[in-house]
Every structure is written in C-alpha cells, then in structure tokens.
C-alpha cells in the first residue's frame, strides 16, 4: 500500500545556476542545500545540525536534520525512502506533531515538489554536506531487503515468500497490535455508521456489513482467508455460523485460537496457521477475504479467484475487501512501503479486481468504495499509538514505533487525497442453470 505521495522531480535549473561567470557558487549551509532541491517556497520549517534554517519561522510544523548520516540517507535515496530511513533511524526529527501521528507534517509535505539542481548547485551541495554524503549508510534494521534481492532468493508470491512477507509485517508483537488496534484487534478498514462513531463501533459495524452482505445465518459455513486475529471468524461464530480462518502469521493464529477458546466458540470457530491455498474443505456458503488481495499480486488474481470459487457451493457468495488504486494500472506500493511495511505488496484498481472475478465465472453483484472510512480508521489507530506511545516503544523499540506512525499517518493522507481507495466487491457462484438465488434488491443495511 502506498502511504506517501511520491515526490516529483523537475529537470530545470534554478536561476543562480545560469550565471555568466562560471565561478563556483559560495559554500552553502545544509538548509540552503535543502532549499536548492525544492521547487518553490517551503511550506514548513527546516533546521539542520549546522545551525542553519529555512522555511517560514512561524510554521506550525518543522523538520530537524540532526546528523550528516541523515543527510546521506536523503541524498543517496531521494524521495520517500531516504526521508524514511533518516526518520526511522532518528537522524531526522519532526516538531509540531507526535511521532505516533505525524499527519500534520506529512500533510504539509504533500505540496513539496523536488527538482534536480544544475551542476554548479549540485557541486555546492556536495561541498556543504561533505564527501561522505555520496556513500549510502547501512539502512535501519527495520528495513526489508530490496525487491531485487527478494527476487533472487525466492519466487515472488510463492508460498514460502508470501509467508516471509506476512511474517515481516504481522509478527511484530501481538501486545503492540493490542495497543494500536484496540480491543477489536482488527487491522482492516472499519465502516463508520456516522463520523462520531468510535473505532470499535465502526469495526463492529464492518463485520456486521460483511456478515449481512454474505447472507450468513445460523448453521452456514464461512471461510475467512487472510483472517488476521480472527475478528470475522468470531463475529460469525457468535451468530451460529461455522467459521474457518486461515492466516500466514503464526502469532495471529495463536492469538485468535486463544480468543476463540476464551469466548467458548471452539465448537464453531477455528483459525489455522495456513496458506489459503492449502485449505482442503469445499462447499462453503460464503468466503470473506478482508485485506488479503493486496498481498496476492495481480498476476495471481486468476488463480486466487478460481481457488475461492472452487471452495464455494452453488449460490455461495464472496466478499472481497481490499485497498485499491483510483485507476487500473498495476503498480507497486512505493519504496517505503515495500521495504518497511508490506514487502511484495501490489495494488491496482477495482476494475481489474472485478474483471478477474468475472473472468473465472463469478458474477459480481455489488461494489462500493469505503475510501473515507479508511482515513477515519487510520486516524483512530494513530490516536491509539499516541495514547500508548511509551508502552509501544517499550514493546517494539522507538524505530519500529516510528515506522508505524509514519505509515499510518501517511496512509490516512493517501486515502483523504485519493491516492488509494478501499473497495468491497460482492460476487456469487452461479448454479448450473445460471441462477444466483438472490433477492432482487440489496438485502443489507448501510
């Protein structure tokens, strides 16, 4: 999932690169070097380790570059990856916002456009930052291998590599997730019945919406793939549905099974540490896939939806809930997300998902975009992180806590500005005569 708008670069030279004398520019401060690569006025304050400053003195938010290593991170990996490396490592600090919710800083940075300076300015920047800036420092330990290294070490979206990617993101710490996600332990977009609803009310409403769209009733059988900590499985089991969940996170599966047993639902519910492709049962009345498709890969959509169709009975329903792009071009999630959050993640538009469903013979009956709901959900998670910051840092370390604050706040900005969306698509497996066995009009509430 992309969480930060990628910076734009322009190739035109700044006016002071076009002087007639050909002489080298005078030495720059670090702040002047930063200004030189920004096209237009800075919307925030920038301060640096050499005491230099740039941007409006009365800005509500600011960046402080603490070390030459931070400058090297930014110079050797321009854009969101370099900034993230400097921030996660503690070489770049934010002021005017909490690290658990740096949204105000990211929103201010959304208008920044970077440019490639002319050769004389580049030389002056190099002198200002020192020769070491051209040598990339080792990345923070929270960073995953670059994609080319992961490709060399395993086929993308093989079972082994998918398991490793899920482990990187979800096996951080159940105690950490309990603080950030709240009592529901639900790490997917909520559905807010109104803007004043609490995060927990909205998550409960999301499960209600999925349950109702799937027309589940007591005695039915549900398969929830990519089930997380088992929220949907337990919601269905409380209503008499026999539910199986599958997750590639061992820690999620263990937490979910304990929760199932503590609620007395073991006769109806089960969460397995398993790839969805290894679930042997078929004939389910419904399949829910909530937040899994982002990890599948566009090339795997046909086999993914064929696998789901094969597990449904005739007339069975599928609810696919996932993050999408506002267009149907196939794109990666961006360098920061790929290295720090979702290795191998891949997004496309809802049209591509719908087409893939249709191409395997599923009939699409309804789709809706919950983009604004995800922005509200992320704001709620950030509030939780801020409120429990000290405990979260104690649990996973400040660098990892910074990753999560940056990722969630940036994601919120992305959903608010239509960089990413969240679509629910409802489809049915027709019987041999082409009948869906469904009511003529939608049967669920909003």
Coordinates of N, CA and C in Angstrom, one line a residue, residues 112-237:
X112 N 5.1 19.7 -1.4 CA 6.5 19.8 -1.8 C 6.8 19.1 -3.1
X113 N 7.5 19.8 -4.0 CA 8.0 19.1 -5.2 C 9.5 19.3 -5.3
X114 N 10.2 18.2 -5.5 CA 11.6 18.3 -5.6 C 12.1 18.4 -7.0
X115 N 13.2 19.1 -7.2 CA 13.8 19.3 -8.5 C 15.3 18.9 -8.5
X116 N 15.8 18.6 -9.7 CA 17.2 18.3 -9.9 C 17.9 19.6 -10.2
X117 N 18.8 20.1 -9.3 CA 19.5 21.4 -9.5 C 20.5 21.2 -10.6
X118 N 21.0 22.4 -11.1 CA 22.1 22.4 -12.1 C 23.4 22.0 -11.5
X119 N 24.4 21.7 -12.4 CA 25.7 21.2 -11.9 C 26.4 22.0 -10.9
X120 N 26.4 23.4 -11.0 CA 27.1 24.2 -10.1 C 26.4 24.1 -8.7
X121 N 25.1 24.1 -8.7 CA 24.4 23.9 -7.4 C 24.7 22.6 -6.8
X122 N 24.7 21.5 -7.6 CA 25.0 20.2 -7.1 C 26.4 20.2 -6.5
X123 N 27.3 20.8 -7.1 CA 28.7 20.8 -6.5 C 28.7 21.6 -5.2
X124 N 27.9 22.7 -5.1 CA 27.9 23.4 -3.9 C 27.2 22.6 -2.8
X125 N 26.2 21.9 -3.1 CA 25.5 21.0 -2.2 C 26.5 19.9 -1.7
X126 N 27.2 19.3 -2.6 CA 28.2 18.3 -2.2 C 29.2 18.9 -1.2
X127 N 29.7 20.1 -1.4 CA 30.6 20.7 -0.5 C 30.0 21.0 0.8
X128 N 28.7 21.4 0.8 CA 28.0 21.7 2.1 C 27.8 20.5 2.9
X129 N 27.5 19.4 2.3 CA 27.1 18.2 3.0 C 28.4 17.3 3.3
X130 N 29.5 17.5 2.6 CA 30.7 16.7 2.8 C 30.7 15.5 1.9
X131 N 31.9 15.0 1.7 CA 32.1 13.9 0.7 C 31.4 12.6 1.2
X132 N 31.2 12.4 2.5 CA 30.6 11.2 2.9 C 29.1 11.1 2.5
X133 N 28.5 12.2 2.1 CA 27.1 12.1 1.7 C 26.8 11.3 0.5
X134 N 27.8 11.0 -0.3 CA 27.7 10.2 -1.5 C 27.8 8.7 -1.3
X135 N 28.1 8.3 0.0 CA 28.2 6.9 0.3 C 27.0 6.6 1.2
X136 N 26.1 5.7 0.7 CA 24.9 5.4 1.5 C 25.2 4.6 2.7
X137 N 24.7 5.1 3.9 CA 24.9 4.4 5.1 C 24.1 3.1 5.1
X138 N 24.4 2.1 5.9 CA 23.6 0.9 6.1 C 22.2 1.3 6.5
X139 N 21.2 0.7 5.9 CA 19.8 1.1 6.2 C 19.4 0.6 7.6
X140 N 18.4 1.2 8.2 CA 18.0 0.8 9.6 C 17.6 -0.7 9.5
X141 N 17.8 -1.4 10.7 CA 17.5 -2.9 10.7 C 16.0 -3.2 10.4
X142 N 15.1 -2.2 10.6 CA 13.7 -2.5 10.3 C 13.4 -2.6 8.8
X143 N 14.4 -2.3 8.0 CA 14.1 -2.3 6.5 C 14.3 -3.7 6.0
X144 N 13.3 -4.2 5.1 CA 13.4 -5.4 4.4 C 14.4 -5.3 3.3
X145 N 14.8 -6.5 2.7 CA 15.7 -6.5 1.6 C 15.1 -5.8 0.4
X146 N 15.8 -5.2 -0.5 CA 15.2 -4.6 -1.7 C 14.6 -5.7 -2.5
X147 N 13.7 -5.3 -3.4 CA 12.9 -6.3 -4.1 C 13.8 -7.2 -5.0
X148 N 14.8 -6.6 -5.6 CA 15.7 -7.5 -6.5 C 16.4 -8.6 -5.7
X149 N 16.7 -8.3 -4.4 CA 17.3 -9.3 -3.6 C 16.3 -10.4 -3.2
X150 N 15.0 -10.0 -3.0 CA 14.0 -10.9 -2.6 C 13.7 -11.8 -3.8
X151 N 13.7 -11.2 -5.0 CA 13.5 -12.0 -6.2 C 14.6 -13.0 -6.4
X152 N 15.8 -12.7 -6.1 CA 16.9 -13.6 -6.2 C 16.8 -14.8 -5.3
X153 N 16.2 -14.5 -4.1 CA 16.1 -15.5 -3.1 C 14.8 -16.3 -3.0
X154 N 13.9 -16.0 -3.9 CA 12.7 -16.8 -3.9 C 11.6 -16.2 -4.9
X155 N 10.9 -17.1 -5.5 CA 9.9 -16.7 -6.5 C 8.8 -15.9 -5.8
X156 N 8.5 -14.7 -6.4 CA 7.5 -13.8 -5.9 C 6.2 -14.5 -5.8
X157 N 5.5 -14.4 -4.6 CA 4.2 -14.9 -4.3 C 4.2 -16.4 -4.3
X158 N 5.4 -17.1 -4.2 CA 5.4 -18.5 -3.8 C 4.9 -18.6 -2.4
X159 N 4.5 -19.8 -1.9 CA 4.0 -19.9 -0.6 C 5.1 -19.5 0.4
X160 N 6.3 -19.9 0.2 CA 7.4 -19.5 1.2 C 7.6 -18.0 1.2
X161 N 7.7 -17.4 0.1 CA 8.0 -16.0 0.1 C 6.8 -15.2 0.6
X162 N 5.6 -15.6 0.3 CA 4.4 -14.9 0.9 C 4.4 -15.0 2.4
X163 N 4.8 -16.2 2.9 CA 4.8 -16.4 4.3 C 5.9 -15.4 5.0
X164 N 7.0 -15.3 4.3 CA 8.0 -14.4 4.8 C 7.6 -12.9 4.8
X165 N 6.8 -12.5 3.8 CA 6.3 -11.1 3.7 C 5.3 -10.9 4.8
X166 N 4.4 -11.8 5.0 CA 3.4 -11.7 6.1 C 4.1 -11.6 7.4
X167 N 5.1 -12.5 7.6 CA 5.8 -12.5 8.9 C 6.5 -11.1 9.2
X168 N 7.0 -10.5 8.1 CA 7.7 -9.2 8.3 C 6.7 -8.2 8.9
X169 N 5.5 -8.2 8.4 CA 4.5 -7.2 8.8 C 3.7 -7.5 10.0
X170 N 3.2 -8.7 10.1 CA 2.2 -9.1 11.1 C 2.8 -9.7 12.4
X171 N 4.0 -10.2 12.3 CA 4.5 -10.8 13.5 C 5.5 -9.9 14.2
X172 N 5.0 -8.6 14.4 CA 5.8 -7.6 15.1 C 5.7 -7.9 16.6
X173 N 4.4 -7.9 17.1 CA 4.2 -8.1 18.5 C 2.7 -8.0 18.7
X174 N 2.1 -9.1 19.2 CA 0.6 -9.0 19.5 C 0.3 -8.0 20.5
X175 N 1.2 -7.8 21.5 CA 1.0 -6.8 22.5 C 1.0 -5.4 21.9
X176 N 1.9 -5.1 20.9 CA 1.9 -3.9 20.2 C 0.6 -3.7 19.5
X177 N 0.1 -4.7 18.7 CA -1.1 -4.5 18.0 C -2.3 -4.3 18.9
X178 N -2.3 -4.9 20.1 CA -3.4 -4.7 21.0 C -3.5 -3.2 21.4
X179 N -2.4 -2.6 21.5 CA -2.4 -1.2 21.9 C -2.9 -0.3 20.7
X180 N -2.4 -0.6 19.5 CA -2.7 0.2 18.4 C -4.1 0.0 17.8
X181 N -4.5 -1.3 17.7 CA -5.7 -1.6 17.0 C -6.9 -1.5 18.0
X182 N -6.7 -1.6 19.3 CA -7.7 -1.6 20.2 C -8.3 -2.9 20.5
X183 N -9.4 -3.0 21.3 CA -10.0 -4.3 21.7 C -10.4 -5.2 20.5
X184 N -10.8 -4.7 19.4 CA -11.3 -5.5 18.3 C -10.2 -6.3 17.6
X185 N -8.9 -5.8 17.8 CA -7.8 -6.5 17.1 C -8.1 -6.7 15.6
X186 N -8.5 -5.6 15.1 CA -8.9 -5.6 13.6 C -8.1 -4.7 12.9
X187 N -7.3 -5.2 11.9 CA -6.3 -4.4 11.2 C -6.8 -4.3 9.7
X188 N -8.0 -3.9 9.6 CA -8.6 -3.6 8.2 C -9.5 -2.4 8.4
X189 N -9.9 -1.8 7.3 CA -10.8 -0.6 7.3 C -12.1 -0.9 8.0
X190 N -12.4 0.0 8.9 CA -13.7 0.0 9.6 C -14.8 0.6 8.7
X191 N -16.0 0.5 9.1 CA -17.1 1.1 8.3 C -17.9 2.0 9.3
X192 N -17.8 3.3 9.2 CA -18.3 4.2 10.2 C -19.8 4.5 9.9
X193 N -20.7 4.1 10.8 CA -22.1 4.4 10.6 C -22.4 5.9 10.6
X194 N -21.5 6.7 11.3 CA -21.5 8.2 11.3 C -20.2 8.6 11.8
X195 N -19.8 9.9 11.5 CA -18.5 10.4 11.8 C -18.1 10.4 13.2
X196 N -19.1 10.4 14.1 CA -18.9 10.5 15.5 C -18.7 9.1 16.2
X197 N -18.9 8.1 15.4 CA -18.7 6.7 15.9 C -17.3 6.4 16.4
X198 N -17.2 5.6 17.4 CA -15.9 5.2 17.8 C -15.3 4.2 16.9
X199 N -14.0 4.0 17.0 CA -13.3 3.0 16.2 C -13.9 1.6 16.4
X200 N -14.1 1.3 17.7 CA -14.7 -0.1 18.0 C -16.1 -0.2 17.4
X201 N -16.9 0.8 17.5 CA -18.2 0.8 16.9 C -18.1 0.6 15.4
X202 N -17.2 1.2 14.8 CA -17.0 1.2 13.3 C -16.5 -0.2 12.9
X203 N -15.6 -0.8 13.7 CA -15.1 -2.1 13.3 C -16.3 -3.2 13.5
X204 N -17.0 -3.1 14.6 CA -18.2 -4.0 14.7 C -19.1 -3.8 13.6
X205 N -19.4 -2.6 13.1 CA -20.3 -2.3 12.0 C -19.7 -2.9 10.7
X206 N -18.4 -2.9 10.5 CA -17.8 -3.5 9.3 C -18.1 -5.0 9.3
X207 N -17.9 -5.7 10.4 CA -18.1 -7.1 10.5 C -19.6 -7.4 10.2
X208 N -20.5 -6.6 10.8 CA -21.9 -6.7 10.6 C -22.2 -6.6 9.1
X209 N -21.6 -5.6 8.4 CA -21.8 -5.3 7.0 C -21.4 -6.5 6.2
X210 N -20.2 -7.1 6.4 CA -19.7 -8.2 5.7 C -20.6 -9.4 5.9
X211 N -21.0 -9.7 7.2 CA -21.9 -10.8 7.5 C -23.2 -10.7 6.8
X212 N -23.8 -9.5 6.8 CA -25.1 -9.3 6.1 C -25.0 -9.4 4.6
X213 N -23.9 -8.8 4.0 CA -23.8 -8.9 2.6 C -23.6 -10.4 2.1
X214 N -23.0 -11.2 3.0 CA -22.8 -12.6 2.6 C -24.1 -13.5 3.0
X215 N -25.1 -12.8 3.5 CA -26.4 -13.5 3.8 C -26.2 -14.7 4.7
X216 N -25.2 -14.5 5.6 CA -25.0 -15.6 6.6 C -26.1 -15.8 7.6
X217 N -26.3 -17.0 8.0 CA -27.3 -17.3 9.0 C -26.8 -18.5 9.8
X218 N -27.4 -18.8 10.9 CA -27.1 -19.9 11.8 C -27.0 -21.2 11.0
X219 N -25.9 -21.9 11.2 CA -25.8 -23.2 10.5 C -25.0 -23.1 9.2
X220 N -24.8 -21.9 8.7 CA -24.0 -21.8 7.5 C -22.5 -22.0 7.8
X221 N -21.7 -22.1 6.7 CA -20.3 -22.3 6.8 C -19.5 -21.2 6.1
X222 N -18.6 -20.6 6.8 CA -17.8 -19.5 6.3 C -16.3 -19.8 6.3
X223 N -15.7 -19.4 5.2 CA -14.2 -19.5 5.1 C -13.7 -18.0 5.0
X224 N -12.9 -17.6 6.0 CA -12.3 -16.3 6.0 C -10.8 -16.4 5.8
X225 N -10.4 -16.0 4.6 CA -9.0 -16.1 4.2 C -8.2 -14.8 4.5
X226 N -7.0 -15.0 5.0 CA -6.2 -13.8 5.5 C -6.9 -13.2 6.7
X227 N -7.3 -14.1 7.7 CA -8.3 -13.8 8.7 C -7.7 -12.9 9.8
X228 N -6.4 -12.6 9.8 CA -5.9 -11.7 10.9 C -6.0 -12.4 12.2
X229 N -6.5 -11.6 13.2 CA -6.6 -12.2 14.6 C -8.0 -12.8 14.8
X230 N -8.7 -13.1 13.7 CA -9.9 -13.9 13.8 C -11.2 -13.1 14.1
X231 N -11.2 -11.8 13.9 CA -12.3 -11.0 14.2 C -13.6 -11.4 13.5
X232 N -13.5 -11.6 12.2 CA -14.6 -12.0 11.4 C -15.1 -13.4 11.7
X233 N -14.1 -14.3 12.0 CA -14.4 -15.7 12.4 C -15.2 -15.7 13.7
X234 N -14.8 -14.9 14.7 CA -15.5 -14.9 15.9 C -16.9 -14.2 15.8
X235 N -16.9 -13.1 15.0 CA -18.2 -12.5 14.8 C -19.2 -13.4 14.3
X236 N -18.8 -14.2 13.3 CA -19.7 -15.2 12.6 C -20.1 -16.3 13.6
X237 N -19.1 -16.8 14.3 CA -19.4 -17.9 15.2 C -20.4 -17.5 16.3

